[in-house]
XYZ file of C-alpha atoms in Angstrom:
653
model
C 74.430 160.768 95.334
C 71.155 162.558 94.981
C 68.256 163.067 97.351
C 64.600 163.892 97.100
C 62.025 163.535 99.808
C 58.814 162.360 98.205
C 60.486 162.264 94.835
C 61.199 159.587 92.236
C 64.353 159.159 90.175
C 63.370 157.951 86.738
C 65.826 156.642 84.170
C 64.020 156.766 80.843
C 66.772 155.039 78.872
C 70.258 153.620 79.221
C 72.136 152.155 82.144
C 73.190 153.322 85.586
C 76.968 153.716 85.249
C 79.285 153.861 88.249
C 82.955 154.271 87.428
C 86.186 155.544 88.919
C 88.269 158.532 87.941
C 91.458 157.654 86.119
C 93.434 159.054 89.079
C 92.054 156.408 91.483
C 94.875 154.886 93.557
C 95.919 151.316 92.943
C 94.883 148.663 95.467
C 92.341 151.037 97.019
C 88.656 150.324 97.666
C 86.182 153.091 96.824
C 82.421 153.262 97.443
C 79.420 155.361 96.545
C 75.674 155.314 97.373
C 72.637 156.175 95.281
C 69.641 156.817 97.530
C 67.337 159.265 99.275
C 64.485 158.954 96.785
C 61.476 158.225 99.003
C 59.303 157.216 96.060
C 62.059 155.064 94.659
C 63.926 154.690 91.442
C 62.033 153.857 88.281
C 62.923 152.965 84.727
C 61.156 153.803 81.521
C 60.014 151.698 78.631
C 63.099 149.520 78.678
C 61.664 147.658 81.690
C 65.226 146.890 82.839
C 67.515 148.211 85.495
C 71.021 147.892 84.070
C 73.751 148.665 86.569
C 77.345 148.953 85.375
C 79.831 149.123 88.267
C 83.212 149.372 86.654
C 86.610 148.488 88.080
C 89.390 149.725 85.784
C 90.880 146.244 85.212
C 90.987 142.694 86.459
C 94.524 143.045 87.841
C 95.099 142.285 91.501
C 96.235 145.852 92.163
C 93.357 147.597 90.462
C 91.297 150.086 92.488
C 87.840 148.673 93.246
C 84.425 150.271 93.362
C 81.334 149.342 95.371
C 78.047 151.069 94.510
C 75.110 150.818 96.918
C 71.475 151.474 95.935
C 69.502 152.302 99.067
C 66.262 153.524 97.418
C 63.639 151.056 96.242
C 63.570 149.872 92.664
C 59.876 150.367 91.999
C 59.363 149.391 88.373
C 58.267 145.899 87.392
C 61.413 145.287 85.459
C 64.484 143.093 85.127
C 67.679 143.760 87.057
C 70.977 143.300 85.234
C 74.334 143.662 86.973
C 77.382 144.195 84.750
C 80.939 145.379 85.260
C 83.712 144.036 87.493
C 82.730 146.104 90.521
C 80.265 145.384 93.331
C 76.586 146.402 93.446
C 74.841 146.348 96.843
C 71.020 146.383 96.917
C 69.470 147.129 100.294
C 65.891 148.189 99.566
C 62.680 146.183 99.251
C 62.426 146.106 95.496
C 59.699 145.303 93.016
C 62.205 144.795 90.241
C 64.025 141.532 89.545
C 61.354 139.095 90.769
C 57.942 137.661 90.008
C 57.610 137.546 86.252
C 60.941 139.287 85.870
C 64.505 138.133 86.315
C 67.749 139.151 87.953
C 70.885 138.592 85.837
C 74.451 138.830 87.082
C 76.770 139.173 84.108
C 79.975 140.182 85.838
C 81.326 141.356 89.160
C 79.324 140.976 92.387
C 75.730 141.561 93.412
C 75.341 141.673 97.215
C 71.983 141.190 98.915
C 70.753 140.814 102.473
C 67.365 139.339 101.545
C 65.612 138.031 98.444
C 63.370 141.107 98.716
C 66.359 143.044 97.398
C 65.828 141.360 94.027
C 62.059 141.178 93.934
C 61.222 138.367 96.372
C 61.361 134.599 96.349
C 60.015 134.011 92.836
C 61.281 134.809 89.387
C 64.411 133.848 87.506
C 67.963 134.242 88.825
C 70.452 134.086 85.959
C 74.211 133.770 86.281
C 76.331 134.702 83.281
C 79.744 135.076 84.908
C 78.934 137.065 88.025
C 78.745 136.515 91.800
C 75.840 136.574 94.230
C 77.186 137.473 97.686
C 75.257 137.246 100.932
C 75.726 140.360 103.016
C 76.876 140.330 106.634
C 73.201 140.710 107.676
C 71.722 138.079 105.373
C 68.239 136.931 106.445
C 68.723 133.263 105.461
C 66.313 133.168 102.495
C 66.501 130.061 100.312
C 67.521 131.280 96.874
C 66.430 127.990 95.287
C 62.824 129.236 95.448
C 63.901 131.185 92.372
C 64.531 129.469 89.032
C 68.308 129.484 88.817
C 70.104 129.218 85.472
C 73.835 129.120 84.769
C 74.699 130.464 81.319
C 78.130 130.378 79.669
C 80.544 131.863 82.166
C 78.702 130.240 85.064
C 78.073 131.834 88.399
C 79.447 132.187 91.908
C 77.616 131.987 95.238
C 79.602 133.656 98.029
C 78.136 132.482 101.355
C 80.311 135.029 103.172
C 80.307 133.103 106.454
C 76.686 131.939 106.378
C 75.258 128.422 106.220
C 72.779 128.518 103.333
C 70.434 125.588 102.736
C 68.798 125.143 99.336
C 65.766 122.882 99.384
C 65.340 123.121 95.628
C 67.762 122.696 92.755
C 70.757 125.010 92.693
C 70.237 125.356 88.988
C 70.297 124.268 85.355
C 72.087 125.385 82.232
C 75.404 124.960 80.434
C 77.418 127.001 82.917
C 79.031 125.992 86.154
C 78.813 126.851 89.863
C 81.596 128.292 92.034
C 81.221 128.295 95.818
C 83.291 130.966 97.604
C 83.389 132.466 101.066
C 83.341 130.856 104.479
C 80.184 129.044 105.489
C 78.320 126.041 104.189
C 76.291 125.824 101.001
C 73.933 122.875 101.465
C 72.293 121.428 98.368
C 69.239 119.235 99.071
C 67.979 118.597 95.524
C 69.374 117.291 92.265
C 70.676 119.877 89.787
C 70.982 119.660 86.012
C 73.610 122.251 85.132
C 76.466 120.768 83.114
C 79.367 123.140 83.791
C 82.233 122.898 86.281
C 81.576 122.923 90.018
C 84.328 124.703 91.955
C 84.532 124.868 95.757
C 87.011 127.666 96.420
C 86.305 128.239 100.115
C 84.081 127.025 102.917
C 82.007 123.871 102.612
C 79.657 122.525 99.976
C 77.412 119.837 101.452
C 75.664 117.346 99.196
C 72.207 116.493 100.484
C 70.878 114.653 97.444
C 72.213 112.571 94.600
C 73.563 114.688 91.701
C 73.168 117.892 93.673
C 76.260 119.286 91.922
C 74.977 118.938 88.400
C 75.551 116.437 85.653
C 78.882 115.529 84.072
C 80.837 118.721 84.611
C 84.260 118.862 86.170
C 84.599 119.177 89.968
C 87.350 121.253 91.605
C 87.934 121.393 95.383
C 90.276 124.244 96.294
C 92.756 124.622 99.122
C 91.031 124.915 102.496
C 87.650 124.080 100.999
C 85.501 121.059 101.844
C 83.216 118.799 99.854
C 80.919 116.900 102.226
C 79.144 114.088 100.430
C 77.486 112.604 103.486
C 76.006 109.405 101.995
C 74.996 110.848 98.624
C 76.390 110.301 95.139
C 77.508 112.758 92.489
C 78.821 112.505 88.932
C 81.531 114.573 87.286
C 84.024 114.662 84.440
C 87.451 115.346 85.947
C 87.634 115.634 89.736
C 90.630 117.650 90.929
C 91.989 119.209 94.103
C 94.157 122.336 94.291
C 95.783 124.593 96.864
C 96.859 123.616 100.343
C 94.510 121.240 102.164
C 91.123 120.531 100.570
C 88.889 117.968 102.240
C 86.508 115.389 100.848
C 84.197 114.073 103.569
C 81.452 111.472 103.678
C 80.988 107.959 102.363
C 79.095 108.724 99.177
C 80.295 107.977 95.657
C 81.964 110.334 93.187
C 81.748 108.931 89.673
C 84.277 110.643 87.430
C 84.252 109.856 83.727
C 87.684 111.428 83.168
C 89.378 110.551 86.451
C 90.788 112.102 89.609
C 93.692 114.555 89.797
C 95.015 115.357 93.274
C 97.280 118.370 92.761
C 96.924 119.995 96.188
C 99.992 120.543 98.378
C 98.586 119.699 101.831
C 97.538 116.319 103.211
C 94.107 115.050 102.201
C 91.926 112.188 103.464
C 89.234 110.791 101.171
C 86.677 108.406 102.709
C 84.404 108.571 99.665
C 84.001 105.884 97.036
C 85.767 106.877 93.812
C 84.188 105.424 90.687
C 84.282 105.737 86.929
C 86.469 104.695 84.025
C 89.206 107.229 84.665
C 92.368 106.850 86.726
C 93.971 108.663 89.638
C 96.880 111.107 89.507
C 98.781 112.481 92.517
C 101.341 115.217 91.810
C 102.581 116.819 95.060
C 104.926 115.897 97.935
C 102.111 115.449 100.453
C 100.020 112.546 101.725
C 96.785 111.413 100.098
C 94.839 108.874 102.133
C 92.160 106.712 100.477
C 89.877 104.572 102.649
C 86.700 103.953 100.621
C 85.912 100.819 98.662
C 86.365 102.409 95.243
C 85.627 101.008 91.815
C 87.446 103.398 89.449
C 89.097 101.295 86.754
C 91.797 103.554 85.359
C 95.520 103.511 86.219
C 97.169 105.149 89.242
C 100.125 107.499 88.881
C 101.952 108.853 91.946
C 104.340 111.572 90.766
C 105.367 112.742 94.241
C 104.626 112.257 97.922
C 102.712 109.463 99.659
C 99.561 107.561 98.744
C 98.175 105.805 101.795
C 95.552 103.083 101.409
C 93.941 100.286 103.414
C 92.926 97.766 100.743
C 93.873 96.568 97.265
C 92.567 93.720 95.099
C 93.846 91.854 92.061
C 93.151 92.718 88.433
C 89.502 91.917 87.781
C 88.824 91.863 91.517
C 86.370 93.614 93.800
C 86.347 97.220 94.966
C 89.241 98.525 97.031
C 90.807 101.770 98.155
C 92.873 101.684 94.932
C 89.919 100.899 92.692
C 88.967 97.862 90.655
C 90.955 97.536 87.431
C 90.258 95.085 84.618
C 93.493 95.092 82.586
C 97.119 94.470 83.427
C 98.127 97.815 81.903
C 95.702 99.739 84.105
C 96.755 97.609 87.066
C 100.290 99.055 87.079
C 100.736 101.579 89.896
C 103.210 104.065 88.406
C 105.434 105.862 90.906
C 107.865 108.736 90.455
C 108.578 111.647 88.125
C 112.149 112.834 87.378
C 113.812 113.031 90.816
C 110.720 113.109 93.042
C 110.447 110.567 95.848
C 107.217 108.606 96.213
C 105.740 106.277 98.827
C 102.934 103.721 98.794
C 101.793 103.298 102.403
C 99.588 100.330 103.360
C 97.559 100.490 106.622
C 95.001 97.696 106.186
C 94.223 94.352 107.772
C 95.634 92.231 104.965
C 95.416 92.478 101.162
C 96.612 90.293 98.292
C 96.935 91.664 94.770
C 98.724 90.832 91.529
C 99.003 94.514 90.638
C 102.556 95.662 89.936
C 104.632 98.776 90.655
C 106.140 100.707 87.747
C 109.081 102.932 88.696
C 109.184 106.135 86.625
C 111.373 109.202 86.593
C 115.131 109.336 86.513
C 116.571 109.018 90.028
C 113.394 109.250 92.090
C 113.232 106.843 95.025
C 110.215 104.600 95.582
C 109.220 103.357 99.029
C 106.753 100.571 99.798
C 105.624 100.955 103.405
C 103.628 98.079 104.916
C 102.312 99.318 108.246
C 99.005 97.533 108.521
C 97.712 94.916 110.925
C 97.817 92.329 108.123
C 100.277 91.478 105.365
C 100.429 93.233 101.994
C 101.044 91.043 98.930
C 101.727 92.691 95.568
C 103.052 91.705 92.141
C 106.528 92.697 91.060
C 108.333 95.990 90.683
C 109.763 97.090 87.343
C 111.349 100.086 85.630
C 109.219 102.033 83.162
C 111.725 104.795 82.361
C 115.507 105.026 82.153
C 117.596 106.025 85.168
C 119.095 104.617 88.341
C 116.519 104.260 91.092
C 116.204 103.077 94.690
C 113.432 100.853 96.058
C 113.003 100.890 99.835
C 110.910 98.249 101.594
C 109.843 99.279 105.089
C 106.990 99.489 107.577
C 105.893 98.862 111.132
C 103.749 95.785 110.568
C 104.341 92.752 112.798
C 107.666 91.077 111.838
C 105.791 87.744 111.673
C 103.697 89.020 108.743
C 105.089 88.212 105.294
C 104.679 91.343 103.185
C 105.438 90.063 99.699
C 106.582 91.242 96.280
C 107.075 89.442 92.992
C 110.131 89.861 90.771
C 112.188 93.071 90.733
C 113.214 93.891 87.151
C 115.184 96.784 85.681
C 114.138 95.879 82.106
C 117.616 97.094 81.049
C 116.701 100.718 81.804
C 119.117 101.442 84.641
C 120.304 100.224 88.024
C 117.929 99.282 90.822
C 119.193 99.521 94.406
C 117.166 97.675 97.050
C 117.052 98.865 100.670
C 115.219 97.147 103.541
C 114.540 99.367 106.583
C 112.218 99.357 109.591
C 111.448 96.292 111.711
C 108.979 94.402 109.564
C 109.474 91.569 107.066
C 109.429 91.774 103.256
C 109.558 88.719 100.992
C 110.671 88.539 97.342
C 108.941 85.448 95.957
C 110.244 85.393 92.395
C 113.645 85.399 90.671
C 114.652 89.033 90.167
C 116.818 90.884 87.698
C 118.483 93.929 89.178
C 122.106 94.992 89.316
C 122.355 97.413 92.242
C 123.240 96.730 95.836
C 120.915 94.999 98.289
C 121.136 96.678 101.697
C 119.439 95.531 104.902
C 119.304 98.231 107.574
C 116.627 96.730 109.780
C 113.986 94.017 109.888
C 114.009 90.989 107.585
C 114.460 90.564 103.842
C 113.478 87.053 102.764
C 113.974 85.407 99.373
C 111.736 82.454 98.624
C 112.987 82.086 95.047
C 116.628 81.634 93.974
C 118.454 84.854 93.092
C 121.554 85.476 90.972
C 122.313 89.174 91.379
C 125.106 91.389 90.052
C 125.291 93.825 92.952
C 126.655 93.932 96.465
C 125.103 92.740 99.717
C 125.182 95.161 102.670
C 124.032 94.893 106.218
C 123.750 98.626 106.823
C 123.975 101.339 104.130
C 126.339 103.414 106.309
C 128.648 102.916 109.260
C 126.320 105.088 111.351
C 123.405 102.655 111.126
C 122.475 101.545 114.665
C 119.909 98.875 113.771
C 120.473 95.324 112.587
C 118.841 93.360 109.825
C 118.260 89.781 108.681
C 118.684 88.093 105.327
C 116.486 84.993 105.298
C 117.385 82.254 102.809
C 115.524 79.477 104.585
C 113.982 78.163 101.355
C 116.068 79.705 98.580
C 119.656 80.337 97.555
C 121.163 83.670 96.545
C 124.324 84.794 94.791
C 125.702 88.337 94.828
C 128.529 89.107 92.413
C 129.561 92.151 94.399
C 131.022 92.672 97.844
C 129.451 91.764 101.189
C 129.717 94.400 103.917
C 128.421 94.266 107.465
C 128.926 97.715 108.941
C 126.162 98.418 111.386
C 127.109 99.958 114.747
C 124.507 98.388 116.980
C 126.243 97.858 120.283
C 123.893 95.007 121.118
C 121.732 93.992 118.130
C 123.005 91.251 115.849
C 122.809 91.115 112.053
C 121.388 87.745 111.062
C 121.951 85.508 108.051
C 119.638 82.486 107.859
C 120.495 79.817 105.286
C 118.283 76.744 105.263
C 119.595 73.214 104.840
C 120.504 72.654 101.206
C 120.494 76.392 100.438
C 123.440 78.746 100.028
C 124.624 82.339 99.982
C 127.456 83.106 97.564
C 129.276 86.438 97.381
C 131.842 87.323 94.721
C 133.503 90.427 96.056
C 135.375 91.523 99.157
C 133.816 90.486 102.466
C 134.084 93.072 105.244
C 132.592 92.240 108.629
C 132.937 95.293 110.848
C 132.145 98.999 110.910
C 134.643 101.649 109.916
C 133.095 103.989 112.505
C 135.054 104.833 115.671
C 134.269 102.961 118.902
C 131.697 100.784 117.155
C 130.446 97.267 117.721
C 129.369 95.020 114.847
C 127.718 91.661 115.495
C 126.910 89.096 112.790
C 125.506 85.588 113.137
C 124.708 83.006 110.467
C 122.425 80.041 111.158
C 120.240 77.422 109.477
C 122.460 74.465 108.414
C 123.089 75.914 104.954
C 126.271 76.939 103.120
C 128.119 80.252 102.925
C 130.469 80.788 99.963
C 132.907 83.691 99.564
C 134.419 83.236 96.098
C 136.821 86.025 95.114
C 139.766 84.586 93.231
C 140.755 87.800 91.454
C 140.818 90.350 94.258
C 144.133 91.313 95.838
C 145.120 92.208 99.384
C 142.731 91.739 102.291
C 139.548 90.495 100.613
C 137.977 88.849 103.667
C 138.192 91.082 106.745
C 136.726 90.760 110.255
C 137.326 93.899 112.342
C 137.405 97.036 110.233
C 138.526 100.181 112.052
C 141.085 100.462 114.832
C 138.364 100.810 117.465
C 135.810 98.428 116.014
C 134.678 95.364 117.890
C 133.480 92.846 115.324
C 132.192 89.314 115.834
C 131.187 87.111 112.896
C 129.724 83.759 113.917
C 129.128 81.138 111.179
C 129.151 78.176 113.589
C 125.497 77.219 113.043
C 126.007 76.690 109.326
C 126.856 73.286 107.907
C 129.409 74.543 105.423
C 131.589 77.584 104.738
C 133.843 78.006 101.709
C 136.248 80.938 101.396
C 138.161 80.893 98.112
C 140.473 83.897 97.598
C 143.295 84.770 95.239
C 146.034 82.210 95.997
C 148.758 84.666 95.014
C 147.735 87.755 96.971
C 144.342 87.230 98.658
C 144.291 87.512 102.433
C 141.739 86.489 105.058
C 142.372 88.761 108.051
C 140.880 88.918 111.534
C 141.908 92.312 112.989
C 141.687 95.954 111.987
C 142.906 96.727 108.514
C 145.812 98.937 109.603
C 146.955 101.575 112.051
C 147.048 101.749 115.818
C 144.430 99.475 117.331
C 143.696 101.261 120.576
C 140.685 99.235 121.733
C 138.998 97.032 119.106
C 139.461 93.457 117.944
C 137.794 90.922 115.708
C 136.420 87.422 116.204
C 135.616 84.940 113.405
C 133.878 81.662 114.244
C 133.845 79.245 111.333
C 131.073 76.903 110.165
C 130.988 73.226 111.125
C 132.788 72.287 107.903
C 134.991 75.048 106.548
C 137.474 75.293 103.685
C 139.716 78.356 103.360
C 141.883 78.863 100.299
C 143.995 82.008 100.162
C 147.499 83.352 99.922
C 147.590 84.100 103.668
C 145.548 83.771 106.832
C 146.224 86.571 109.349
C 144.860 86.754 112.883
C 146.033 89.903 114.645
C 148.488 91.177 112.088
C 147.226 94.330 110.481
C 150.037 96.535 111.725
C 147.918 97.267 114.817
C 148.969 98.089 118.344
C 146.908 96.271 120.933
C 147.059 98.268 124.140
C 145.904 95.578 126.573
C 145.984 91.852 127.024
C 142.265 91.477 126.490
C 142.446 92.634 122.901
C 142.872 89.258 121.304
C 141.877 88.865 117.664
C 140.477 85.357 117.437
C 139.743 82.714 114.819
C 137.656 79.807 116.125
C 137.583 76.753 113.916
C 134.498 74.776 113.063
C 133.341 71.786 115.064
C 133.777 69.261 112.264
C 136.259 69.496 109.407
C 138.456 72.544 108.758
C 140.653 72.680 105.662
C 143.017 75.657 105.393
C 145.021 75.978 102.149
C 147.268 79.019 102.511
C 150.941 79.832 101.973
C 151.245 81.628 105.324
C 149.498 81.741 108.658
C 150.202 84.945 110.623
C 149.192 85.110 114.282
C 149.822 88.350 116.202
C 152.449 89.497 113.715
C 151.617 93.213 113.819
C 153.054 95.810 116.193
C 152.245 94.113 119.500
C 149.230 92.491 117.838
C 147.497 89.723 119.747
C 145.864 86.803 117.936
C 144.688 83.281 118.515
C 143.437 80.290 116.567
C 141.354 77.918 118.634
C 141.142 74.238 117.711
C 137.802 73.018 119.011
C 138.286 69.255 118.448
C 140.526 66.619 116.928
C 139.217 67.230 113.430
C 140.394 70.850 113.418
């Protein structure tokens, strides 16, 4: 646009306006150039170059316009960029620097050198616009200018360059947005009070408070905040998008708190401080490793929060902060149906902080996978709904990961599941009504329990691992059924009952998987007492050997006492498959040293089964001391070619 060798273009009043025709195609980029004036472009008495580069709208599909000025701006005047479009300055300009200023109100101003805006002195004012470094940027430090962020703030687009600012990035009430690939390195404190947003690339902190004072801090998906060892302050610190990163060991002090809303995994080594709390909202993993001091509550609405340390209320710094009140000490997990996990990876931590289960049906998992034990307070319901608590982890089975009481608070039904190979301990009397299921590892009670639900070894007949219930120092009663249905082949489900302790179950006892060609092994030990008290159930209410092809062995011989009390009118203790053609399997029940059985009938090999070979002998082995059997009928091998045996081990049998 225009030319004039040895000529000057002078604008005596008004702005330079670049706009598109109304017929411009959507989603299309257009460009134009003003240049060819060897003696430059001047302005009149206004002493201001005002450039309007107008895109029709802010919609994503709008056509866009880039206007380039290749001739020098020769007047000692301000430069003002307005409009949503892009202005590119390429000449060595007098305007915009020295005693004058460059203001970016809207859209983008692109430069390749500070000489494009009057050199390395003068004011640089952001009022909603973007300063973009061109693909041939010379590396000038823009902090040699006096930078101010007005309302609307400003954006620095590093466009793939690493830009180091030795001076302050700015002052004012506005905020700073970092966009584009490349690293914006801030080596001096700043005093602006608006929001700092890192949308792309890296923002490196090279001095305390380099990102302003008190404004919010947002780290976007794919962007990185690198604190190194420096400290910054903010209002609300939040993450968005896919996978933002927070690097370094410095401290972020947030007066409002921390909100991790990003969808990808994030690791935070920094120290998190301030009076606010921490919120995690997405189904990803957030890993915290710094010794943080934030004192607000933690809420995990979805996904996994991984940590390596935790302290008690009023205690020292930890990855999960340092709270001072019991209310703030509750770690709240779940929202509606979302599943949440608290994953411990440390060398050993003890805390009295508790877990509050939220949501409706959302499952909560506590995963202890550190080199030391994790000890926490209890787990309780905070909202209505039926929920599942899973205790798991890969920590050494000798480590006693510990919880306090489990309490529904009358808000629903809690189901407890133990999985993985480690050990979890419940050290207080609990109040929950759902089933307790042990799929793997050890669940230990060290306080007496009186529970309304069922006891399961294996939540399904496809489970191929075996678990242990340890009652070495406590007794437990389950009003529901007891089912052992794991299909291990070789591993044995264990029940440990210490001397003077007992396990009492009130429902049907089933020892054996219903899966085809399965093997179920169960052993009780510890010199304690096993009680199966079900005087109202009818039919087979104590069964060893479930399906027709199940091999089931239940060995209570190491216990001091065993009491089986069934319905004396119609309750049956049976050792064999429940019914049908028994093509391969059989059951074996070995009684405790002192055993009393009260039932309507005792059946060994009489479930209507067909044993196809002589080795398929369903077997009841009596205890080594006193055996009392009070039944109306004893049936041995009474099914279709059933085979059964009762072995008397000594004269007291």
